[in-house]
């Protein structure tokens, strides 16, 4: 079974631009969660989508948004990029049906904002 | 609100010695607890989880974790550490009332040969 895939793996953008990251979950998984990982803040939860609906949201500004498609693939968008948005963005998938199910993580997208 | 604390930023052990990575949590209700490991430039890999029942949970790569409800702890252990266990370890908690998964700040483990 293929794992969680994220594209692109690396991105370099400049301040003010916008960016879209993509995540393909494990086949059959309906939940996709997004996290931001930085050395200073650790792993910060962005949001979770289940069956095309946002089910949970973290404490990030409205510049961060996401969506999920009918095939469970998810995209995350960041508008008006700031230097502080430089981070590793991780996507994780799970069945989303039981709270005791573990999440499976992708390799991440490394975003650098110049 | 739920939260996780990993009190040690770094743990250093010699190869062959026991390894312990500490984790305490705060959550309403009975928790679901998880440990993940992250190697450089990689995503997180699931190690083990506690759902209910036996307080000692066994997972991948020889790791185990002990759930202690009275101390609200879920420490990760390995009887004999390997150099290849050097990585960043995360503890996470989820309440029975929410799908959100909360992570600790992570503990960097270094195993010296």
PDB file of C-alpha atoms in Angstrom:
ATOM      1  CA  UNK A   1       0.000   0.000   0.000  1.00  0.00           C
ATOM      2  CA  UNK A   2       1.452   3.345  -0.974  1.00  0.00           C
ATOM      3  CA  UNK A   3       2.139   5.782   1.813  1.00  0.00           C
ATOM      4  CA  UNK A   4       1.177   9.408   2.172  1.00  0.00           C
ATOM      5  CA  UNK A   5       2.679  11.530  -0.574  1.00  0.00           C
ATOM      6  CA  UNK A   6       3.269  15.259  -0.543  1.00  0.00           C
ATOM      7  CA  UNK A   7       4.181  17.532  -3.405  1.00  0.00           C
ATOM      8  CA  UNK A   8       6.307  19.424  -3.926  1.00  0.00           C
ATOM      9  CA  UNK A   9       9.024  18.349  -1.512  1.00  0.00           C
ATOM     10  CA  UNK A  10      10.757  21.715  -1.586  1.00  0.00           C
ATOM     11  CA  UNK A  11       9.560  25.224  -2.340  1.00  0.00           C
ATOM     12  CA  UNK A  12      11.200  28.620  -2.328  1.00  0.00           C
ATOM     13  CA  UNK A  13       8.947  31.661  -2.382  1.00  0.00           C
ATOM     14  CA  UNK A  14       9.265  35.351  -1.646  1.00  0.00           C
ATOM     15  CA  UNK A  15       7.291  37.416   0.829  1.00  0.00           C
ATOM     16  CA  UNK A  16       3.831  38.336  -0.329  1.00  0.00           C
ATOM     17  CA  UNK A  17       3.454  35.406  -2.688  1.00  0.00           C
ATOM     18  CA  UNK A  18       1.041  32.573  -2.167  1.00  0.00           C
ATOM     19  CA  UNK A  19       1.678  28.840  -2.215  1.00  0.00           C
ATOM     20  CA  UNK A  20      -0.341  25.643  -2.565  1.00  0.00           C
ATOM     21  CA  UNK A  21       0.807  22.342  -1.116  1.00  0.00           C
ATOM     22  CA  UNK A  22      -0.692  18.989  -2.008  1.00  0.00           C
ATOM     23  CA  UNK A  23      -1.205  15.791  -0.045  1.00  0.00           C
ATOM     24  CA  UNK A  24      -2.414  12.394  -1.221  1.00  0.00           C
ATOM     25  CA  UNK A  25      -3.471  10.150   1.664  1.00  0.00           C
ATOM     26  CA  UNK A  26      -3.191   6.410   1.948  1.00  0.00           C
ATOM     27  CA  UNK A  27      -5.858   4.710  -0.127  1.00  0.00           C
ATOM     28  CA  UNK A  28      -9.058   4.350   1.881  1.00  0.00           C
ATOM     29  CA  UNK A  29      -8.176   7.059   4.381  1.00  0.00           C
ATOM     30  CA  UNK A  30     -10.736   9.830   4.624  1.00  0.00           C
ATOM     31  CA  UNK A  31      -9.030  12.090   7.156  1.00  0.00           C
ATOM     32  CA  UNK A  32      -6.169  14.414   6.310  1.00  0.00           C
ATOM     33  CA  UNK A  33      -4.460  16.628   8.877  1.00  0.00           C
ATOM     34  CA  UNK A  34      -1.896  19.355   8.294  1.00  0.00           C
ATOM     35  CA  UNK A  35       0.889  20.415  10.645  1.00  0.00           C
ATOM     36  CA  UNK A  36       3.553  23.093  10.614  1.00  0.00           C
ATOM     37  CA  UNK A  37       6.911  22.103  12.071  1.00  0.00           C
ATOM     38  CA  UNK A  38       9.528  24.690  13.021  1.00  0.00           C
ATOM     39  CA  UNK A  39      12.554  24.436  15.326  1.00  0.00           C
ATOM     40  CA  UNK A  40      11.143  27.044  17.676  1.00  0.00           C
ATOM     41  CA  UNK A  41       7.468  26.081  17.820  1.00  0.00           C
ATOM     42  CA  UNK A  42       7.618  22.343  17.264  1.00  0.00           C
ATOM     43  CA  UNK A  43       4.629  20.643  15.657  1.00  0.00           C
ATOM     44  CA  UNK A  44       1.656  22.948  15.341  1.00  0.00           C
ATOM     45  CA  UNK A  45      -1.722  21.651  14.188  1.00  0.00           C
ATOM     46  CA  UNK A  46      -3.220  23.578  11.282  1.00  0.00           C
ATOM     47  CA  UNK A  47      -6.450  21.793  10.395  1.00  0.00           C
ATOM     48  CA  UNK A  48      -8.054  18.455   9.691  1.00  0.00           C
ATOM     49  CA  UNK A  49     -10.392  17.477   6.893  1.00  0.00           C
ATOM     50  CA  UNK A  50     -12.687  14.486   6.884  1.00  0.00           C
ATOM     51  CA  UNK A  51     -14.871  13.619   3.905  1.00  0.00           C
ATOM     52  CA  UNK A  52     -14.342  17.060   2.359  1.00  0.00           C
ATOM     53  CA  UNK A  53     -15.334  18.929   5.545  1.00  0.00           C
ATOM     54  CA  UNK A  54     -13.052  20.749   7.931  1.00  0.00           C
ATOM     55  CA  UNK A  55     -13.515  18.928  11.211  1.00  0.00           C
ATOM     56  CA  UNK A  56     -10.840  20.640  13.327  1.00  0.00           C
ATOM     57  CA  UNK A  57      -8.887  23.845  13.129  1.00  0.00           C
ATOM     58  CA  UNK A  58      -5.798  25.085  14.925  1.00  0.00           C
ATOM     59  CA  UNK A  59      -4.867  28.626  15.883  1.00  0.00           C
ATOM     60  CA  UNK A  60      -3.465  29.941  12.642  1.00  0.00           C
ATOM     61  CA  UNK A  61      -4.436  33.129  10.821  1.00  0.00           C
ATOM     62  CA  UNK A  62      -6.877  33.089   7.934  1.00  0.00           C
ATOM     63  CA  UNK A  63      -3.986  33.227   5.479  1.00  0.00           C
ATOM     64  CA  UNK A  64      -3.764  29.484   5.995  1.00  0.00           C
ATOM     65  CA  UNK A  65      -6.562  27.570   4.357  1.00  0.00           C
ATOM     66  CA  UNK A  66      -7.202  24.126   3.048  1.00  0.00           C
ATOM     67  CA  UNK A  67      -9.610  21.904   1.259  1.00  0.00           C
ATOM     68  CA  UNK A  68     -10.235  18.270   0.564  1.00  0.00           C
ATOM     69  CA  UNK A  69     -11.483  16.719  -2.621  1.00  0.00           C
ATOM     70  CA  UNK A  70     -13.860  13.835  -3.124  1.00  0.00           C
ATOM     71  CA  UNK A  71     -10.930  11.446  -3.622  1.00  0.00           C
ATOM     72  CA  UNK A  72      -9.611  12.532  -0.172  1.00  0.00           C
ATOM     73  CA  UNK A  73      -6.628  14.367  -1.620  1.00  0.00           C
ATOM     74  CA  UNK A  74      -6.038  17.618   0.190  1.00  0.00           C
ATOM     75  CA  UNK A  75      -4.445  20.947  -0.563  1.00  0.00           C
ATOM     76  CA  UNK A  76      -3.212  23.612   1.763  1.00  0.00           C
ATOM     77  CA  UNK A  77      -2.866  27.215   0.677  1.00  0.00           C
ATOM     78  CA  UNK A  78      -0.932  30.014   2.309  1.00  0.00           C
ATOM     79  CA  UNK A  79      -1.508  33.500   0.999  1.00  0.00           C
ATOM     80  CA  UNK A  80       0.598  36.620   1.499  1.00  0.00           C
ATOM     81  CA  UNK A  81       3.609  34.671   2.668  1.00  0.00           C
ATOM     82  CA  UNK A  82       5.674  35.963   5.577  1.00  0.00           C
ATOM     83  CA  UNK A  83       9.234  35.064   6.542  1.00  0.00           C
ATOM     84  CA  UNK A  84       7.879  33.255   9.592  1.00  0.00           C
ATOM     85  CA  UNK A  85       5.977  30.839   7.370  1.00  0.00           C
ATOM     86  CA  UNK A  86       9.236  29.096   6.524  1.00  0.00           C
ATOM     87  CA  UNK A  87       8.750  25.599   7.898  1.00  0.00           C
ATOM     88  CA  UNK A  88       8.301  21.933   7.177  1.00  0.00           C
ATOM     89  CA  UNK A  89       4.631  21.290   6.416  1.00  0.00           C
ATOM     90  CA  UNK A  90       3.518  17.796   7.229  1.00  0.00           C
ATOM     91  CA  UNK A  91       0.405  16.029   6.100  1.00  0.00           C
ATOM     92  CA  UNK A  92      -0.995  12.982   7.881  1.00  0.00           C
ATOM     93  CA  UNK A  93      -3.811  10.635   6.992  1.00  0.00           C
ATOM     94  CA  UNK A  94      -5.950   8.187   8.911  1.00  0.00           C
ATOM     95  CA  UNK A  95      -9.249   6.430   8.487  1.00  0.00           C
ATOM     96  CA  UNK A  96     -10.730   9.193  10.615  1.00  0.00           C
ATOM     97  CA  UNK A  97     -13.379   6.917  12.000  1.00  0.00           C
ATOM     98  CA  UNK A  98     -12.045   6.080  15.455  1.00  0.00           C
ATOM     99  CA  UNK A  99     -10.198   8.456  17.747  1.00  0.00           C
ATOM    100  CA  UNK A 100      -7.711   5.757  18.713  1.00  0.00           C
ATOM    101  CA  UNK A 101      -6.475   5.359  15.143  1.00  0.00           C
ATOM    102  CA  UNK A 102      -2.950   6.528  14.504  1.00  0.00           C
ATOM    103  CA  UNK A 103      -2.022   8.977  11.794  1.00  0.00           C
ATOM    104  CA  UNK A 104       0.398   8.195   8.996  1.00  0.00           C
ATOM    105  CA  UNK A 105       2.660  11.028   7.953  1.00  0.00           C
ATOM    106  CA  UNK A 106       4.043  12.066   4.622  1.00  0.00           C
ATOM    107  CA  UNK A 107       7.665  13.204   4.131  1.00  0.00           C
ATOM    108  CA  UNK A 108       6.688  16.860   4.268  1.00  0.00           C
ATOM    109  CA  UNK A 109       7.097  19.941   2.094  1.00  0.00           C
ATOM    110  CA  UNK A 110       9.966  22.220   3.044  1.00  0.00           C
ATOM    111  CA  UNK A 111       8.875  25.815   2.414  1.00  0.00           C
ATOM    112  CA  UNK A 112      11.421  28.601   2.456  1.00  0.00           C
ATOM    113  CA  UNK A 113      10.201  32.184   2.300  1.00  0.00           C
ATOM    114  CA  UNK A 114      12.782  34.776   1.280  1.00  0.00           C
TER     115      UNK A 114
ATOM    116  CA  UNK B   1      -7.947  21.641  26.502  1.00  0.00           C
ATOM    117  CA  UNK B   2      -5.477  18.837  26.014  1.00  0.00           C
ATOM    118  CA  UNK B   3      -1.714  19.111  26.176  1.00  0.00           C
ATOM    119  CA  UNK B   4       1.468  17.085  26.277  1.00  0.00           C
ATOM    120  CA  UNK B   5       4.726  17.824  28.059  1.00  0.00           C
ATOM    121  CA  UNK B   6       8.068  16.274  27.239  1.00  0.00           C
ATOM    122  CA  UNK B   7      10.266  17.620  30.015  1.00  0.00           C
ATOM    123  CA  UNK B   8      13.590  16.749  28.410  1.00  0.00           C
ATOM    124  CA  UNK B   9      14.758  18.446  25.235  1.00  0.00           C
ATOM    125  CA  UNK B  10      17.579  15.964  24.884  1.00  0.00           C
ATOM    126  CA  UNK B  11      18.404  12.478  26.146  1.00  0.00           C
ATOM    127  CA  UNK B  12      21.880  11.025  25.745  1.00  0.00           C
ATOM    128  CA  UNK B  13      22.635   7.363  26.359  1.00  0.00           C
ATOM    129  CA  UNK B  14      25.342   4.874  25.503  1.00  0.00           C
ATOM    130  CA  UNK B  15      24.590   2.062  23.109  1.00  0.00           C
ATOM    131  CA  UNK B  16      23.355  -0.999  24.978  1.00  0.00           C
ATOM    132  CA  UNK B  17      22.009   1.012  27.898  1.00  0.00           C
ATOM    133  CA  UNK B  18      18.315   1.451  28.673  1.00  0.00           C
ATOM    134  CA  UNK B  19      16.580   4.381  27.043  1.00  0.00           C
ATOM    135  CA  UNK B  20      13.676   6.305  28.565  1.00  0.00           C
ATOM    136  CA  UNK B  21      11.886   9.281  27.026  1.00  0.00           C
ATOM    137  CA  UNK B  22       9.425  10.977  29.339  1.00  0.00           C
ATOM    138  CA  UNK B  23       5.927  12.222  28.549  1.00  0.00           C
ATOM    139  CA  UNK B  24       3.106  13.587  30.682  1.00  0.00           C
ATOM    140  CA  UNK B  25      -0.293  14.619  29.436  1.00  0.00           C
ATOM    141  CA  UNK B  26      -3.391  16.548  30.354  1.00  0.00           C
ATOM    142  CA  UNK B  27      -6.758  15.635  28.851  1.00  0.00           C
ATOM    143  CA  UNK B  28     -10.401  15.303  29.794  1.00  0.00           C
ATOM    144  CA  UNK B  29     -11.516  11.713  29.964  1.00  0.00           C
ATOM    145  CA  UNK B  30      -9.556   8.598  29.165  1.00  0.00           C
ATOM    146  CA  UNK B  31      -6.730   9.432  26.792  1.00  0.00           C
ATOM    147  CA  UNK B  32      -5.494   7.867  23.619  1.00  0.00           C
ATOM    148  CA  UNK B  33      -1.706   8.168  23.661  1.00  0.00           C
ATOM    149  CA  UNK B  34       0.816   7.824  20.856  1.00  0.00           C
ATOM    150  CA  UNK B  35       4.556   7.874  20.272  1.00  0.00           C
ATOM    151  CA  UNK B  36       6.130   8.866  16.982  1.00  0.00           C
ATOM    152  CA  UNK B  37       9.737   9.059  15.837  1.00  0.00           C
ATOM    153  CA  UNK B  38      11.205  11.415  13.256  1.00  0.00           C
ATOM    154  CA  UNK B  39      14.494  10.866  11.483  1.00  0.00           C
ATOM    155  CA  UNK B  40      16.271  13.804   9.790  1.00  0.00           C
ATOM    156  CA  UNK B  41      14.434  15.183   6.756  1.00  0.00           C
ATOM    157  CA  UNK B  42      11.666  12.627   7.123  1.00  0.00           C
ATOM    158  CA  UNK B  43       8.060  12.604   8.247  1.00  0.00           C
ATOM    159  CA  UNK B  44       6.949  11.113  11.535  1.00  0.00           C
ATOM    160  CA  UNK B  45       6.743   7.354  11.930  1.00  0.00           C
ATOM    161  CA  UNK B  46       4.253   5.734  14.283  1.00  0.00           C
ATOM    162  CA  UNK B  47       5.839   3.652  17.074  1.00  0.00           C
ATOM    163  CA  UNK B  48       3.024   2.611  19.384  1.00  0.00           C
ATOM    164  CA  UNK B  49      -0.219   3.652  21.027  1.00  0.00           C
ATOM    165  CA  UNK B  50      -2.230   3.159  24.172  1.00  0.00           C
ATOM    166  CA  UNK B  51      -5.973   2.730  23.862  1.00  0.00           C
ATOM    167  CA  UNK B  52      -7.104   0.840  26.959  1.00  0.00           C
ATOM    168  CA  UNK B  53      -6.289  -2.242  28.991  1.00  0.00           C
ATOM    169  CA  UNK B  54      -2.744  -3.371  29.731  1.00  0.00           C
ATOM    170  CA  UNK B  55      -0.606  -0.466  30.906  1.00  0.00           C
ATOM    171  CA  UNK B  56       2.470  -1.767  29.099  1.00  0.00           C
ATOM    172  CA  UNK B  57       2.288  -1.318  25.357  1.00  0.00           C
ATOM    173  CA  UNK B  58       4.772  -2.860  22.952  1.00  0.00           C
ATOM    174  CA  UNK B  59       5.559  -1.286  19.621  1.00  0.00           C
ATOM    175  CA  UNK B  60       7.957  -1.212  16.708  1.00  0.00           C
ATOM    176  CA  UNK B  61      11.762  -1.584  16.834  1.00  0.00           C
ATOM    177  CA  UNK B  62      11.760  -2.973  20.385  1.00  0.00           C
ATOM    178  CA  UNK B  63      10.135   0.078  21.959  1.00  0.00           C
ATOM    179  CA  UNK B  64       7.527  -0.100  24.671  1.00  0.00           C
ATOM    180  CA  UNK B  65       5.656   2.454  26.732  1.00  0.00           C
ATOM    181  CA  UNK B  66       4.099   2.390  30.152  1.00  0.00           C
ATOM    182  CA  UNK B  67       0.816   4.144  30.810  1.00  0.00           C
ATOM    183  CA  UNK B  68       0.373   5.475  34.342  1.00  0.00           C
ATOM    184  CA  UNK B  69      -3.017   7.020  34.929  1.00  0.00           C
ATOM    185  CA  UNK B  70      -2.324   8.364  38.418  1.00  0.00           C
ATOM    186  CA  UNK B  71       0.798  10.166  37.231  1.00  0.00           C
ATOM    187  CA  UNK B  72      -0.725  11.036  33.830  1.00  0.00           C
ATOM    188  CA  UNK B  73       2.412   9.735  32.172  1.00  0.00           C
ATOM    189  CA  UNK B  74       3.246   7.657  29.141  1.00  0.00           C
ATOM    190  CA  UNK B  75       7.009   7.136  29.115  1.00  0.00           C
ATOM    191  CA  UNK B  76       8.720   5.487  26.154  1.00  0.00           C
ATOM    192  CA  UNK B  77      11.327   2.840  26.916  1.00  0.00           C
ATOM    193  CA  UNK B  78      13.781   0.579  25.211  1.00  0.00           C
ATOM    194  CA  UNK B  79      15.812  -1.933  27.217  1.00  0.00           C
ATOM    195  CA  UNK B  80      18.937  -1.696  25.053  1.00  0.00           C
ATOM    196  CA  UNK B  81      19.440   1.362  22.856  1.00  0.00           C
ATOM    197  CA  UNK B  82      21.059   1.291  19.424  1.00  0.00           C
ATOM    198  CA  UNK B  83      22.950   4.054  17.644  1.00  0.00           C
ATOM    199  CA  UNK B  84      20.230   3.889  14.976  1.00  0.00           C
ATOM    200  CA  UNK B  85      17.657   4.934  17.611  1.00  0.00           C
ATOM    201  CA  UNK B  86      19.111   8.443  17.500  1.00  0.00           C
ATOM    202  CA  UNK B  87      16.206  10.608  16.347  1.00  0.00           C
ATOM    203  CA  UNK B  88      13.518  13.055  17.454  1.00  0.00           C
ATOM    204  CA  UNK B  89      10.702  11.498  19.472  1.00  0.00           C
ATOM    205  CA  UNK B  90       7.208  12.929  19.871  1.00  0.00           C
ATOM    206  CA  UNK B  91       4.500  12.024  22.336  1.00  0.00           C
ATOM    207  CA  UNK B  92       0.891  12.834  21.372  1.00  0.00           C
ATOM    208  CA  UNK B  93      -2.515  12.702  23.040  1.00  0.00           C
ATOM    209  CA  UNK B  94      -6.094  12.680  21.857  1.00  0.00           C
ATOM    210  CA  UNK B  95      -9.139  12.928  24.076  1.00  0.00           C
ATOM    211  CA  UNK B  96     -12.125  10.628  23.563  1.00  0.00           C
ATOM    212  CA  UNK B  97     -14.154  13.725  22.705  1.00  0.00           C
ATOM    213  CA  UNK B  98     -12.074  15.217  19.913  1.00  0.00           C
ATOM    214  CA  UNK B  99     -10.267  14.091  16.783  1.00  0.00           C
ATOM    215  CA  UNK B 100      -7.528  16.681  17.264  1.00  0.00           C
ATOM    216  CA  UNK B 101      -4.126  15.198  18.068  1.00  0.00           C
ATOM    217  CA  UNK B 102      -1.853  17.286  20.308  1.00  0.00           C
ATOM    218  CA  UNK B 103       1.910  16.777  20.214  1.00  0.00           C
ATOM    219  CA  UNK B 104       4.635  17.449  22.728  1.00  0.00           C
ATOM    220  CA  UNK B 105       7.636  19.573  21.832  1.00  0.00           C
ATOM    221  CA  UNK B 106       9.769  16.544  21.072  1.00  0.00           C
ATOM    222  CA  UNK B 107      12.850  14.963  22.655  1.00  0.00           C
ATOM    223  CA  UNK B 108      16.072  14.506  20.745  1.00  0.00           C
ATOM    224  CA  UNK B 109      17.660  11.167  21.549  1.00  0.00           C
ATOM    225  CA  UNK B 110      21.347  10.634  20.906  1.00  0.00           C
ATOM    226  CA  UNK B 111      22.789   7.172  21.353  1.00  0.00           C
ATOM    227  CA  UNK B 112      26.586   7.120  21.366  1.00  0.00           C
ATOM    228  CA  UNK B 113      28.582   4.108  20.287  1.00  0.00           C
TER     229      UNK B 113
END
